[in-house]
Coordinates of C-alpha atoms in Angstrom, one line a residue:
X758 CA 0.0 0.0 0.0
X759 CA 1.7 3.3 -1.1
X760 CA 1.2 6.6 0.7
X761 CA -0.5 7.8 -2.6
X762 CA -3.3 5.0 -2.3
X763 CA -3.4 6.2 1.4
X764 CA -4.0 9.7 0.6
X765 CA -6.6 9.0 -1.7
X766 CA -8.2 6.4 0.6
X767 CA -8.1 8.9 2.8
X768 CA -9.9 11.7 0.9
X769 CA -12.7 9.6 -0.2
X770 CA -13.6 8.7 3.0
X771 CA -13.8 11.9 4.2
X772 CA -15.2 13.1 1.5
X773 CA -18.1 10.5 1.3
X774 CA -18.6 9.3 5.2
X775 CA -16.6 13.0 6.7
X776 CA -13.9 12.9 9.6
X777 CA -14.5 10.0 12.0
X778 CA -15.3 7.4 9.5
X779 CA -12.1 8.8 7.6
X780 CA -9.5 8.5 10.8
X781 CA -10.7 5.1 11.7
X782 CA -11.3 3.6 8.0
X783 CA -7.4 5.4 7.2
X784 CA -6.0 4.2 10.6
X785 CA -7.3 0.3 9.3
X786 CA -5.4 0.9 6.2
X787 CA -2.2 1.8 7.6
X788 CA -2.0 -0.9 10.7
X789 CA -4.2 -4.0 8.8
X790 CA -6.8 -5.8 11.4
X791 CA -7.2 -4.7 14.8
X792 CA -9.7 -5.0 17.7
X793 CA -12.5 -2.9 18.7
X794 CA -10.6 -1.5 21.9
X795 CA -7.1 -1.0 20.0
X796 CA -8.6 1.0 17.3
X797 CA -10.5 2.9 20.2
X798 CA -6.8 3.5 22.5
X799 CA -5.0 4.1 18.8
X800 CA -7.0 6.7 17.3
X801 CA -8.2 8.2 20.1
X802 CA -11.4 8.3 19.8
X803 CA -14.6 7.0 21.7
X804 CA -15.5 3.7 21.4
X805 CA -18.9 4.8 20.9
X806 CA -17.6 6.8 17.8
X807 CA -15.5 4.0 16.6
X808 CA -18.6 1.5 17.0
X809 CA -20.5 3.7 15.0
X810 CA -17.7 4.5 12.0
X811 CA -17.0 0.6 11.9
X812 CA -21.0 -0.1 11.4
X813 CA -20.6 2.6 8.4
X814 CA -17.7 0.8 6.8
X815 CA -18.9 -2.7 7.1
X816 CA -22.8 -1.3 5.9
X817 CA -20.5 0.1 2.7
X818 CA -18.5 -3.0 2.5
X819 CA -15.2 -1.0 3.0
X820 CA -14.1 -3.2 6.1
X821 CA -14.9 -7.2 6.9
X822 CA -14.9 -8.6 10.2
X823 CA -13.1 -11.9 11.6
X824 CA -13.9 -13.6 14.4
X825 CA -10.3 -15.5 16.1
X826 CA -9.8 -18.5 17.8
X827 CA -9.6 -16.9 21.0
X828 CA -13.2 -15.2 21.0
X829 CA -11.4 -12.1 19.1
X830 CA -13.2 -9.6 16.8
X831 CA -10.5 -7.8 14.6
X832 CA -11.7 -5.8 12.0
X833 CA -9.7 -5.3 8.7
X834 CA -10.3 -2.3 5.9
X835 CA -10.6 -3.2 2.3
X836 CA -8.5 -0.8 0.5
X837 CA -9.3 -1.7 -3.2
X838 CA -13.2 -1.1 -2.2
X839 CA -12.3 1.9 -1.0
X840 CA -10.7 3.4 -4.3
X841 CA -13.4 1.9 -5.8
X842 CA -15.6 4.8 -5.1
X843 CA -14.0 6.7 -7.7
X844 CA -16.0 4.5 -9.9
X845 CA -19.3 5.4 -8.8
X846 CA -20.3 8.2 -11.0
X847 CA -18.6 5.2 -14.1
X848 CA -20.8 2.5 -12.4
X849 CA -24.1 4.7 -12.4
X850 CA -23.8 5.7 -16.1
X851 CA -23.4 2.3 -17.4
X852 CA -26.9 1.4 -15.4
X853 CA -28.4 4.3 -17.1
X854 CA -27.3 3.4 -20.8
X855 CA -28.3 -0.2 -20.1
X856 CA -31.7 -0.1 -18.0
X857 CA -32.7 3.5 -18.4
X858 CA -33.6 5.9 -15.4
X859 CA -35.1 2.8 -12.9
X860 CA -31.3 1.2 -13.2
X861 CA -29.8 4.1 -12.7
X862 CA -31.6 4.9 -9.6
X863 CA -31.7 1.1 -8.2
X864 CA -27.5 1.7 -8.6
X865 CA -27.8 5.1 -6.8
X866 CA -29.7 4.0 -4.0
X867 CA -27.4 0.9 -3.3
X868 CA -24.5 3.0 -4.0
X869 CA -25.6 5.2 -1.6
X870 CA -26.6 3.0 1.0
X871 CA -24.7 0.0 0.8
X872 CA -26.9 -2.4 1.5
X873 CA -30.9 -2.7 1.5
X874 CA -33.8 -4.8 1.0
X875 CA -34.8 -5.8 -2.1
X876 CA -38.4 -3.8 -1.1
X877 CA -37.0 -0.6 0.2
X878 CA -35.2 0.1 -3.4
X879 CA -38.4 -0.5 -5.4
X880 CA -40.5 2.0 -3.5
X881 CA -38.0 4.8 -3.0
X882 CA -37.1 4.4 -6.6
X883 CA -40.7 3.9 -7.7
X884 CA -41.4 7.5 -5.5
X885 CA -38.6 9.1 -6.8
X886 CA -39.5 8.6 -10.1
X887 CA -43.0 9.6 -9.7
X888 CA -41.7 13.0 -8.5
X889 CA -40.3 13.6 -11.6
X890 CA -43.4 12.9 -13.4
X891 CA -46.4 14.9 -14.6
X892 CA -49.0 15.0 -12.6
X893 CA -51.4 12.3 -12.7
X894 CA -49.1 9.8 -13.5
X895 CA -47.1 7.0 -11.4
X896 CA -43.9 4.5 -11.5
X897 CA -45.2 1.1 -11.3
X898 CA -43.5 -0.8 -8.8
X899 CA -43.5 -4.2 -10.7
X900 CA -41.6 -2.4 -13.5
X901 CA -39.3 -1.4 -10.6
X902 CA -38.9 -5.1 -9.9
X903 CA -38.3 -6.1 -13.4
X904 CA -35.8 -3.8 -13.5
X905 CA -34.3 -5.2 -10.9
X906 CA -34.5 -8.3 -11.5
X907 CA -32.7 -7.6 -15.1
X908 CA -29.9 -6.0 -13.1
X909 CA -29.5 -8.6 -10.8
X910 CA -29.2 -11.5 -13.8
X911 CA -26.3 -9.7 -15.3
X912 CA -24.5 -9.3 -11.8
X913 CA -24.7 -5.9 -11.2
X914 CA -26.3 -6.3 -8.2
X915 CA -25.8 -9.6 -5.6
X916 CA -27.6 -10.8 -2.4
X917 CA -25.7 -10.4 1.0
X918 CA -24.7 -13.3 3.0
X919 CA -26.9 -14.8 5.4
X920 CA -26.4 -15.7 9.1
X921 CA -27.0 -20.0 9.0
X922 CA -30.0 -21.5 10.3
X923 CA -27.7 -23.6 12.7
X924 CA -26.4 -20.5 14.3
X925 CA -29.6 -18.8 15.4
X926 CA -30.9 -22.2 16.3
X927 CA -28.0 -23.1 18.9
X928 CA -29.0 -22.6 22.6
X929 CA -25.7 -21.9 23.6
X930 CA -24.2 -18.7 24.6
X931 CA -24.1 -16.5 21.0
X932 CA -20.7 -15.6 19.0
X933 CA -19.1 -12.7 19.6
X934 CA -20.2 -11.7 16.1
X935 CA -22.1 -13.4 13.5
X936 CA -20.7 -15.9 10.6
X937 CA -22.3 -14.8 7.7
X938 CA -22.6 -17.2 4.2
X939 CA -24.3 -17.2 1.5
X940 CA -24.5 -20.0 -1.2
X941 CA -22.5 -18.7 -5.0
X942 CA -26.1 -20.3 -6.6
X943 CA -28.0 -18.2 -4.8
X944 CA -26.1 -14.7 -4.9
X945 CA -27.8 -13.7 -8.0
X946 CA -31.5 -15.2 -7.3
X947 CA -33.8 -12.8 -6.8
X948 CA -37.0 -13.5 -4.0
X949 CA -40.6 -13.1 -5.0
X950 CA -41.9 -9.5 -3.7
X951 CA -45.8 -9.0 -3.2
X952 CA -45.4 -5.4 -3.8
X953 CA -48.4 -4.3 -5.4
X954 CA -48.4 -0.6 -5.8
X955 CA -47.2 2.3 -7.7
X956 CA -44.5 4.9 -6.5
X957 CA -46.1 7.9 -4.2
X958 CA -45.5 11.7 -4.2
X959 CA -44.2 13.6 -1.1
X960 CA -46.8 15.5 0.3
X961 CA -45.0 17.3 3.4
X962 CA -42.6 17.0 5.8
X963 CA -44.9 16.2 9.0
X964 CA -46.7 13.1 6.7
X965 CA -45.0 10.2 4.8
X966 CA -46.6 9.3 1.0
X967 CA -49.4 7.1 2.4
X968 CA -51.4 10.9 3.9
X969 CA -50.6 9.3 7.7
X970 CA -48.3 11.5 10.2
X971 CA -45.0 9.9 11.1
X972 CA -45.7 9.9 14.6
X973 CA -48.8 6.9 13.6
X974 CA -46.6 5.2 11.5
X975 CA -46.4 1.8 12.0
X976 CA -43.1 -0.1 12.2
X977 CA -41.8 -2.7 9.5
X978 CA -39.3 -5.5 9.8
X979 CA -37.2 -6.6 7.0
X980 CA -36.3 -9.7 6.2
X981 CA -32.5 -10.3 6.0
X982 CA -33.3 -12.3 3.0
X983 CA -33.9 -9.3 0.5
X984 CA -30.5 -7.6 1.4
X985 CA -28.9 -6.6 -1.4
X986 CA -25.5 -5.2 -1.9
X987 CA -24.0 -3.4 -5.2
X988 CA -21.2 -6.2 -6.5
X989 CA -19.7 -4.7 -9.3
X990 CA -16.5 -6.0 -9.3
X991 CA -16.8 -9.7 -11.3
X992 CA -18.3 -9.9 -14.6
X993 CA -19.4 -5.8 -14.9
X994 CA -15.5 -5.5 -15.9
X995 CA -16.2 -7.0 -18.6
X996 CA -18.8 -4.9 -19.4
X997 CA -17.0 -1.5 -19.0
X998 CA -13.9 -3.4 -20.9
X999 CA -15.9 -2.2 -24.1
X1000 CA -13.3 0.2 -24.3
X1001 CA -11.6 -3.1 -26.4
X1002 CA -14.2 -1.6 -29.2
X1003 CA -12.0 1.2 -29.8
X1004 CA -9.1 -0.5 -31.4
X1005 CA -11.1 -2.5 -34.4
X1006 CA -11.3 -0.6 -37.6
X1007 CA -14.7 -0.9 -38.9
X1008 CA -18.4 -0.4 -36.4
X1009 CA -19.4 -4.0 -37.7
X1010 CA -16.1 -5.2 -36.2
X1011 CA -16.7 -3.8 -33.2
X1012 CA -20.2 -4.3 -33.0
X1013 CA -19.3 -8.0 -33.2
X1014 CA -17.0 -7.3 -30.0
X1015 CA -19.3 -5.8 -28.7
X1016 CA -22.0 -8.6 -28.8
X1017 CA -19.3 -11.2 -27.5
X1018 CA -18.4 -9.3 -24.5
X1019 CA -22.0 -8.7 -23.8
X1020 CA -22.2 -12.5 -24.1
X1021 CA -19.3 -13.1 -21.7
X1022 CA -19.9 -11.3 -19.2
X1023 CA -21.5 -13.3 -16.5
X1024 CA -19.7 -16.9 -18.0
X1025 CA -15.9 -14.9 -17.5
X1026 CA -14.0 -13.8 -14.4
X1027 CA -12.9 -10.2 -14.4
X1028 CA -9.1 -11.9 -14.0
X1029 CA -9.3 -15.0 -17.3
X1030 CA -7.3 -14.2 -19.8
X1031 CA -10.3 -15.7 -22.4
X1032 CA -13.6 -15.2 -22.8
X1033 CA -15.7 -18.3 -22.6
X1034 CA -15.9 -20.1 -26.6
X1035 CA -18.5 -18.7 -28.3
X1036 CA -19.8 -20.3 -31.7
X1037 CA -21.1 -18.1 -34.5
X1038 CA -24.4 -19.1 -34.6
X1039 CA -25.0 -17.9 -31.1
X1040 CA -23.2 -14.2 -31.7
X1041 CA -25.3 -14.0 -35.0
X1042 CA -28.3 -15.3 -32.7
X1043 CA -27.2 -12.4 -30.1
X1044 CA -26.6 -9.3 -32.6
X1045 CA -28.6 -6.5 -31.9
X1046 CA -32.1 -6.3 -33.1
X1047 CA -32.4 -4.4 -36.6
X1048 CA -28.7 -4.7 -37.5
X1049 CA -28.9 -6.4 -40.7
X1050 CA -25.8 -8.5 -41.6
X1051 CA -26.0 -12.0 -43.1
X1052 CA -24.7 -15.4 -41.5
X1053 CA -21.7 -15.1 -44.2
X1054 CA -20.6 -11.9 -43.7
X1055 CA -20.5 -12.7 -40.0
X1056 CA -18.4 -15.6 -40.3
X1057 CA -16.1 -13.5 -43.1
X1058 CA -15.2 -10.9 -40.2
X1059 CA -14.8 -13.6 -37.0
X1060 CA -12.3 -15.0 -39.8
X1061 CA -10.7 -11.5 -40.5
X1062 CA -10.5 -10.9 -36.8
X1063 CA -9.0 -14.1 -35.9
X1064 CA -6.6 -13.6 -39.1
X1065 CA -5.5 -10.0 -37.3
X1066 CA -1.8 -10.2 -36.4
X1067 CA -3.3 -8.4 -33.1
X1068 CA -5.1 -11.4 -31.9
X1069 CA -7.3 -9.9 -29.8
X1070 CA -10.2 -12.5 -31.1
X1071 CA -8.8 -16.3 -31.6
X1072 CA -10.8 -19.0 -33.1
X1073 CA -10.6 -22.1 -30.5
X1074 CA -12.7 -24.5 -32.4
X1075 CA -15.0 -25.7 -35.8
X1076 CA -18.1 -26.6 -33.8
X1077 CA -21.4 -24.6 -34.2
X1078 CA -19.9 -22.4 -37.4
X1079 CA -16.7 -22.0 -35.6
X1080 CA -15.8 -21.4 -31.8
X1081 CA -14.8 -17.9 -31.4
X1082 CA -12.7 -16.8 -28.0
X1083 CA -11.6 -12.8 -26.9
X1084 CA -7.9 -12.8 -25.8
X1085 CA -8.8 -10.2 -22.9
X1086 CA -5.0 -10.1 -21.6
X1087 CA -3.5 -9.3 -24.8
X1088 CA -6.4 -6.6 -25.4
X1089 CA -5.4 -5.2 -22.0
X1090 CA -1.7 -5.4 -23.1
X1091 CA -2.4 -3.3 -26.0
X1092 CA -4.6 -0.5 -24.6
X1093 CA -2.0 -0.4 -21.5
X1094 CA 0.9 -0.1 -24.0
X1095 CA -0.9 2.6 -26.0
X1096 CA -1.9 4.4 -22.4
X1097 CA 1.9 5.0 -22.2
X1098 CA 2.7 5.6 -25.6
X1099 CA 0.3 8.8 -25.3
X1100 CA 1.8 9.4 -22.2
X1101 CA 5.5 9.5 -23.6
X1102 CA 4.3 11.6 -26.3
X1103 CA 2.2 14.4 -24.5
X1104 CA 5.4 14.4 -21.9
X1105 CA 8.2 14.4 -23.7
X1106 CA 7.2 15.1 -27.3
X1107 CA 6.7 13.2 -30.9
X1108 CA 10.6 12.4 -31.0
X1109 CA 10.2 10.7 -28.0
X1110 CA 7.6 8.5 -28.4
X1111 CA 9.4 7.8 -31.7
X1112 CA 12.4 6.1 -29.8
X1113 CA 9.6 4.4 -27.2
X1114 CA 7.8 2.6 -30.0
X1115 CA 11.2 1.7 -31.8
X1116 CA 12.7 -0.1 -27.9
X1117 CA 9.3 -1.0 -27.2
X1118 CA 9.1 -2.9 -30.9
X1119 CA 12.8 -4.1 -31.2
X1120 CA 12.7 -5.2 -27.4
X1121 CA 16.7 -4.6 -26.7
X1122 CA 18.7 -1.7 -28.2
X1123 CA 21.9 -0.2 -27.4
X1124 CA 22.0 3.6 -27.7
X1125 CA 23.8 3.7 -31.7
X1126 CA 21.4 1.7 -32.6
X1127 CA 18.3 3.6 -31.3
X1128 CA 20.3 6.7 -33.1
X1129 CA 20.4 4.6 -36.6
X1130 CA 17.0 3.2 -36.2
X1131 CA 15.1 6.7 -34.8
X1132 CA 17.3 8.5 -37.4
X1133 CA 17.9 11.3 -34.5
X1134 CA 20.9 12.7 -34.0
X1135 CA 23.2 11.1 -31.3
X1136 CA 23.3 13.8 -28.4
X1137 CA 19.9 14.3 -28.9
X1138 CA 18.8 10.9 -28.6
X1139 CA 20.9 10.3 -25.7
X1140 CA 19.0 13.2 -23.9
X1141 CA 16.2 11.8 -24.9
X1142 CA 16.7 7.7 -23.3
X1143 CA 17.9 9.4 -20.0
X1144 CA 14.9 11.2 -19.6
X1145 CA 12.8 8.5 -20.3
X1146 CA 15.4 6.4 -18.3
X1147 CA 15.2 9.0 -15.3
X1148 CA 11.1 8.6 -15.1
X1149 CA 10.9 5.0 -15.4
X1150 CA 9.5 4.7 -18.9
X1151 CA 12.4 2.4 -20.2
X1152 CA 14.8 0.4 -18.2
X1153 CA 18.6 -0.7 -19.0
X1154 CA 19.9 -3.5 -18.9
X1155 CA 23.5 -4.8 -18.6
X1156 CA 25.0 -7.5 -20.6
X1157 CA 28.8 -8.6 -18.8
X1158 CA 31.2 -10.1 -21.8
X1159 CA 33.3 -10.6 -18.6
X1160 CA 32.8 -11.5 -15.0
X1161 CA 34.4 -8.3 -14.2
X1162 CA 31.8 -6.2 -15.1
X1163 CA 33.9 -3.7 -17.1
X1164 CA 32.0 -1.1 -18.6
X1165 CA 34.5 -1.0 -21.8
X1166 CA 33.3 -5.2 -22.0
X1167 CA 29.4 -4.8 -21.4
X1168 CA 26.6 -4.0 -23.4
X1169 CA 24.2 -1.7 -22.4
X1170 CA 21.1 -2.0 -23.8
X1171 CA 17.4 -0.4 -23.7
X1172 CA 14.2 -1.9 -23.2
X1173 CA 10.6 -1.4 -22.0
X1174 CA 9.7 -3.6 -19.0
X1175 CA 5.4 -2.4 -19.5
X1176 CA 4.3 -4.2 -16.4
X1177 CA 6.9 -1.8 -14.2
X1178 CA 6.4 1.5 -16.6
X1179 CA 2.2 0.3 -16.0
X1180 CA 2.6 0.4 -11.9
X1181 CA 4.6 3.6 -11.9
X1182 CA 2.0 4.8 -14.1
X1183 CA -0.8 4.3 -12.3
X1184 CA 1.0 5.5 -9.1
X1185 CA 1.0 8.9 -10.5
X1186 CA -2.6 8.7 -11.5
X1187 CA -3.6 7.5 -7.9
X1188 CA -1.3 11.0 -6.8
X1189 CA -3.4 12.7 -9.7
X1190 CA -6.5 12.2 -8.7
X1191 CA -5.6 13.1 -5.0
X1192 CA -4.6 16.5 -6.0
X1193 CA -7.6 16.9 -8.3
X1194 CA -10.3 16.2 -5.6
X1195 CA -8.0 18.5 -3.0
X1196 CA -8.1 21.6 -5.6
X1197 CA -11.9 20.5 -6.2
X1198 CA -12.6 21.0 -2.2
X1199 CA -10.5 24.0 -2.6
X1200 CA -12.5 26.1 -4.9
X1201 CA -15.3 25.0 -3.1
X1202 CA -14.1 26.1 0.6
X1203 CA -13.2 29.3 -0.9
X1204 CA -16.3 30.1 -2.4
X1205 CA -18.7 29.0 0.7
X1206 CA -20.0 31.8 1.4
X1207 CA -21.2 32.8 -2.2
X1208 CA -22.6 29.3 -2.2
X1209 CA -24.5 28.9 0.9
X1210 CA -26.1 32.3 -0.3
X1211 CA -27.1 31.2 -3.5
X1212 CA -28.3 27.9 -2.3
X1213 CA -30.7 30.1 0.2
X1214 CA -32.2 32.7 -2.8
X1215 CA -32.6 29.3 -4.9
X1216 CA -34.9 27.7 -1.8
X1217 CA -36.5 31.2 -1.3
X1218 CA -37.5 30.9 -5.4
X1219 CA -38.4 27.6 -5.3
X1220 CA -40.9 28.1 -2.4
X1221 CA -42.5 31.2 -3.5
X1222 CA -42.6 29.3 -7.1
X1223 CA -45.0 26.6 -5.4
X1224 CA -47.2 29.5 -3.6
X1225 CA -47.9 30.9 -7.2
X1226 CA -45.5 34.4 -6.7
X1227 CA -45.4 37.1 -9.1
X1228 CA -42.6 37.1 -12.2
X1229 CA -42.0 40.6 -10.0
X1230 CA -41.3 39.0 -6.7
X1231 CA -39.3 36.7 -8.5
X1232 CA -37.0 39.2 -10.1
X1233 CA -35.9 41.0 -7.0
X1234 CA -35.4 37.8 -5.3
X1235 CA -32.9 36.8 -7.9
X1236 CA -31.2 40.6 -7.9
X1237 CA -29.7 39.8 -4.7
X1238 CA -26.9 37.9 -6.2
X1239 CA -25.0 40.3 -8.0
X1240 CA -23.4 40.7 -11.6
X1241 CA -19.8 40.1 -10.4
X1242 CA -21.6 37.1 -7.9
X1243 CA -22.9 35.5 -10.5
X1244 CA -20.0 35.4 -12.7
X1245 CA -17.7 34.0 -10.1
X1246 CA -20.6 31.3 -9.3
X1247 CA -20.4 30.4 -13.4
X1248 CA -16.5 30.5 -13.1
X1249 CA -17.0 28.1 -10.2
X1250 CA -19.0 25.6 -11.8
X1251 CA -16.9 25.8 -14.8
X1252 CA -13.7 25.1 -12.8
X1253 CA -15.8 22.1 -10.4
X1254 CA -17.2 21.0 -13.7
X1255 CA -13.6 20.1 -15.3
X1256 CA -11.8 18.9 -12.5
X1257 CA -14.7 16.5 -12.2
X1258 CA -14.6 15.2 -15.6
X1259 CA -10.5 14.5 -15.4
X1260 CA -11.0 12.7 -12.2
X1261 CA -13.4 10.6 -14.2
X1262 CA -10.6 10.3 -17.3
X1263 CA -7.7 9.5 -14.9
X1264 CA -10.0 7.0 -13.5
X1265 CA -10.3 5.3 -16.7
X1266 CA -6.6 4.9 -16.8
X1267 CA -6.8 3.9 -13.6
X1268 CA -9.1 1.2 -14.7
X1269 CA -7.2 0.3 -17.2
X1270 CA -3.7 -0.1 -16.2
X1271 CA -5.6 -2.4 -12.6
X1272 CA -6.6 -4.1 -15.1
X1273 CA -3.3 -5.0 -17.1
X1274 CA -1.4 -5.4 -13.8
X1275 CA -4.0 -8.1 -12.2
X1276 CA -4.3 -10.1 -15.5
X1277 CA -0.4 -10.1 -16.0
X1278 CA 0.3 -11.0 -12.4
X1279 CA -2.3 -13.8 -12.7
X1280 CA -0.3 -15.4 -16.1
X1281 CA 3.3 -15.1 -14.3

């Protein structure tokens, strides 16, 4: 764990959960699994307070519990979850495209929540959504449920484990804390709700949607067995790895990817190097409704695409028209290698990415021969490989004619090691992102007041809007935030609006170069 992946740990929990949850989630990360009482004496803090975070982290699924030998609860924080949370805005969007507003919500809610029943998502996303509607009309909750259930077949969402029936049923003293497990057949099966209903609009703040005050309301329990958390971590990387699309030529190429990924992604591990064989009658079976391309020319691109000296798509078989596999790691191996190819070039320039490609390419050069190859003059190019040497793009490597190690008797000789250029890589982007969420929080601190004001003349709009105010009334509410106020609100949201879209972009790379690392590590 580096201290960048700390620092940015550290910042998203504060940023998401605020202070406490931050000190004892960062404290977890830094010391590994500790008991209730050390993490209390440690961090100083109550162990009311601590009780509290930990209930947070584990409702999130940022920290996992382990009960010892000795009676012993020591609690452990899951770092990779917790950078995960850079992916939420990523994981929301991809609902959206796929299901539409309902999956997009569902995600939100669990994203939000960590964990809820089944029953709690439909209605609140069913009464969300009927607040956005006209008047007059409601959200269903079945198609809630349907939705739902969609997203739960393709994995984005799973059921939480289960405390055993044996363990509730024992009449001896209970465990210190609970042993939950859940069968892998029945993560994705989704129970039969009797929810019969449609989604309800708010009506005030002393009376719930069903017209009765909350003081009346009566109590519900939940039943543990409609817990659901959001698992996106298996076959959904599959899903977002349609960035594979980008590097075939032609849209019917890559709409043929497309359909195969879509195909793999619950029957493939995040971490296989293959898809799953595919035969061409079931990708012509599963092409998108209304694009028109015959049987033949199907089979006359799988061919081309297996033929591709890139061998991203391999044919593993003759059965069913031909058994068709994706070669995921060497996809991954080309989009990392291209991720620092445009790095090389935007850092040091077109001459240097020249000599990258040609070392990267030719595998082991001495420096003439980068010189002859690159056609760059030799001081230059020597400038050039110790820069590149300096930052940890390429690597040399010393080949002894001796035993002696004499440098007049060794070769000397550049290469690219990807895997080690990939991890210092992404340990700038982890640094990246941690300085672009502290500028983000910046701006905003700096700006407070101006916002906090203009947050109160929106509410004051908004209210008078729903008691039927004059345009008039209107105006001069709105005059009270200046010319020169408003531009530095616009300048603001401009500034916010940007550094949120390049966390999102270095995120990607992120993405991409976790990706490249885990699959490579897996093959060594």
């Amino acid at each position: 764990m580096t201290q960048a992946e700390i620092k940015l740990c550290s910042l998203l929990l504060q940023e998401h959960f605020g202070e406490i949850v931050e000190k004892i989630g960062v404290h977890l990360i830094r010391t590994g699994s500790q008991p209730l009482r050390v993490i209390a004496h440690d961090t100083g803090t109550s162990l009311d307070q601590v009780k509290k975070a930990l209930c947070v982290l584990i409702q999130h699924n940022l920290v996992i519990y382990q009960v010892h030998k000795r009676g012993v609860v020591e609690y452990e924080a899951q770092c990779s979850r917790v950078l995960r949370m850079l992916r939420y805005p990523r994981y929301i969007y991809t609902a959206k495209t796929l299901y539409s507003d309902t999956g997009e919500l569902i995600v939100e809610e669990l994203l939000l929540n960590g964990k809820m029943a089944m029953s709690a998502v439909v209605k609140k996303v069913a009464d969300r959504l009927t607040e956005t509607m006209e008047d007059g009309k409601t959200m269903d909750y079945a198609e809630v449920s349907n939705t739902f259930v969609r997203l739960a077949d393709t994995h984005f969402v799973q059921r939480c484990p289960l405390v055993p029936a044996t363990e509730n049923s024992d009449p001896g003293p209970p465990p210190p804390a609970p042993t939950l497990v859940i069968n892998e057949k029945d993560m994705y099966l989704v129970p039969k709700l009797s929810l019969i209903g449609k989604g309800k609009r708010r009506r005030s703040s002393d009376e719930d949607a069903t017209g009765e005050p909350k003081a009346k309301r009566p109590k519900h329990t939940t039943d543990n067995k409609e817990m659901w958390p959001l698992a996106y971590s298996q076959s959904q990387h599959s899903r977002v790895n349609s960035e594979f699309q980008f590097t075939f030529q032609t849209q019917t190429s890559s709409e043929i990817v497309r359909t195969m990924l879509r195909m793999s992604e619950i029957t493939t591990s995040s971490s296989a190097p293959f898809t799953q064989p595919l035969s061409s009658n079931e990708i012509f079976r599963s092409l998108p409704v209304g694009y028109n391309i015959s049987k033949q020319v199907l089979d006359q691109y799988l061919t081309l695409l297996a033929d591709d000296p890139l061998e991203f798509v391999g044919k593993s078989g003759d059965s069913g028209g031909g058994m068709y596999v994706i070669n995921l790691h060497k996809a991954l191996g080309s989009l990392a290698t291209a991720t620092l190819e445009s790095v090389v070039q935007e850092r040091f320039g077109s001459r240097c990415a020249r000599i990258f490609r040609l070392v990267l390419q030719k595998k082991h050069l001495e420096q003439k021969q980068v010189e002859d190859f690159a056609m760059i003059p030799a001081k230059e190019a020597k400038d050039m490989l110790y820069k590149m040497l300096s930052e940890n793009f390429i690597s040399l490597q010393e080949i002894p004619k001796t035993p002696d190690h004499a440098p007049s008797r060794t070769f000397y000789l550049y290469t690219v090691n990807i895997l080690s250029a990939a991890r210092m890589l992404l340990h700038r982007c982890y640094k990246s992102v941690a300085n672009l969420i502290e500028r983000r929080q910046f701006e905003t601190k700096e700006n407070k007041r101006l916002l906090e004001k203009s947050q109160r003349v929106e509410a004051i709009i908004a209210s008078m809007q729903a008691t039927g105010a004059e345009e008039a009334q209107l105006q001069e509410i709105e005059e009270m935030i200046t010319a020169p106020e408003r531009q530095q609100l616009e300048t603001l949201k401009r500034n916010v609006n940007k550094l949120d879209a390049c966390e999102i972009q270095v995120d990607e790379t992120i993405f991409l170069l976790e990706s490249y690392i885990e699959s490579t590590m897996k093959r060594q």
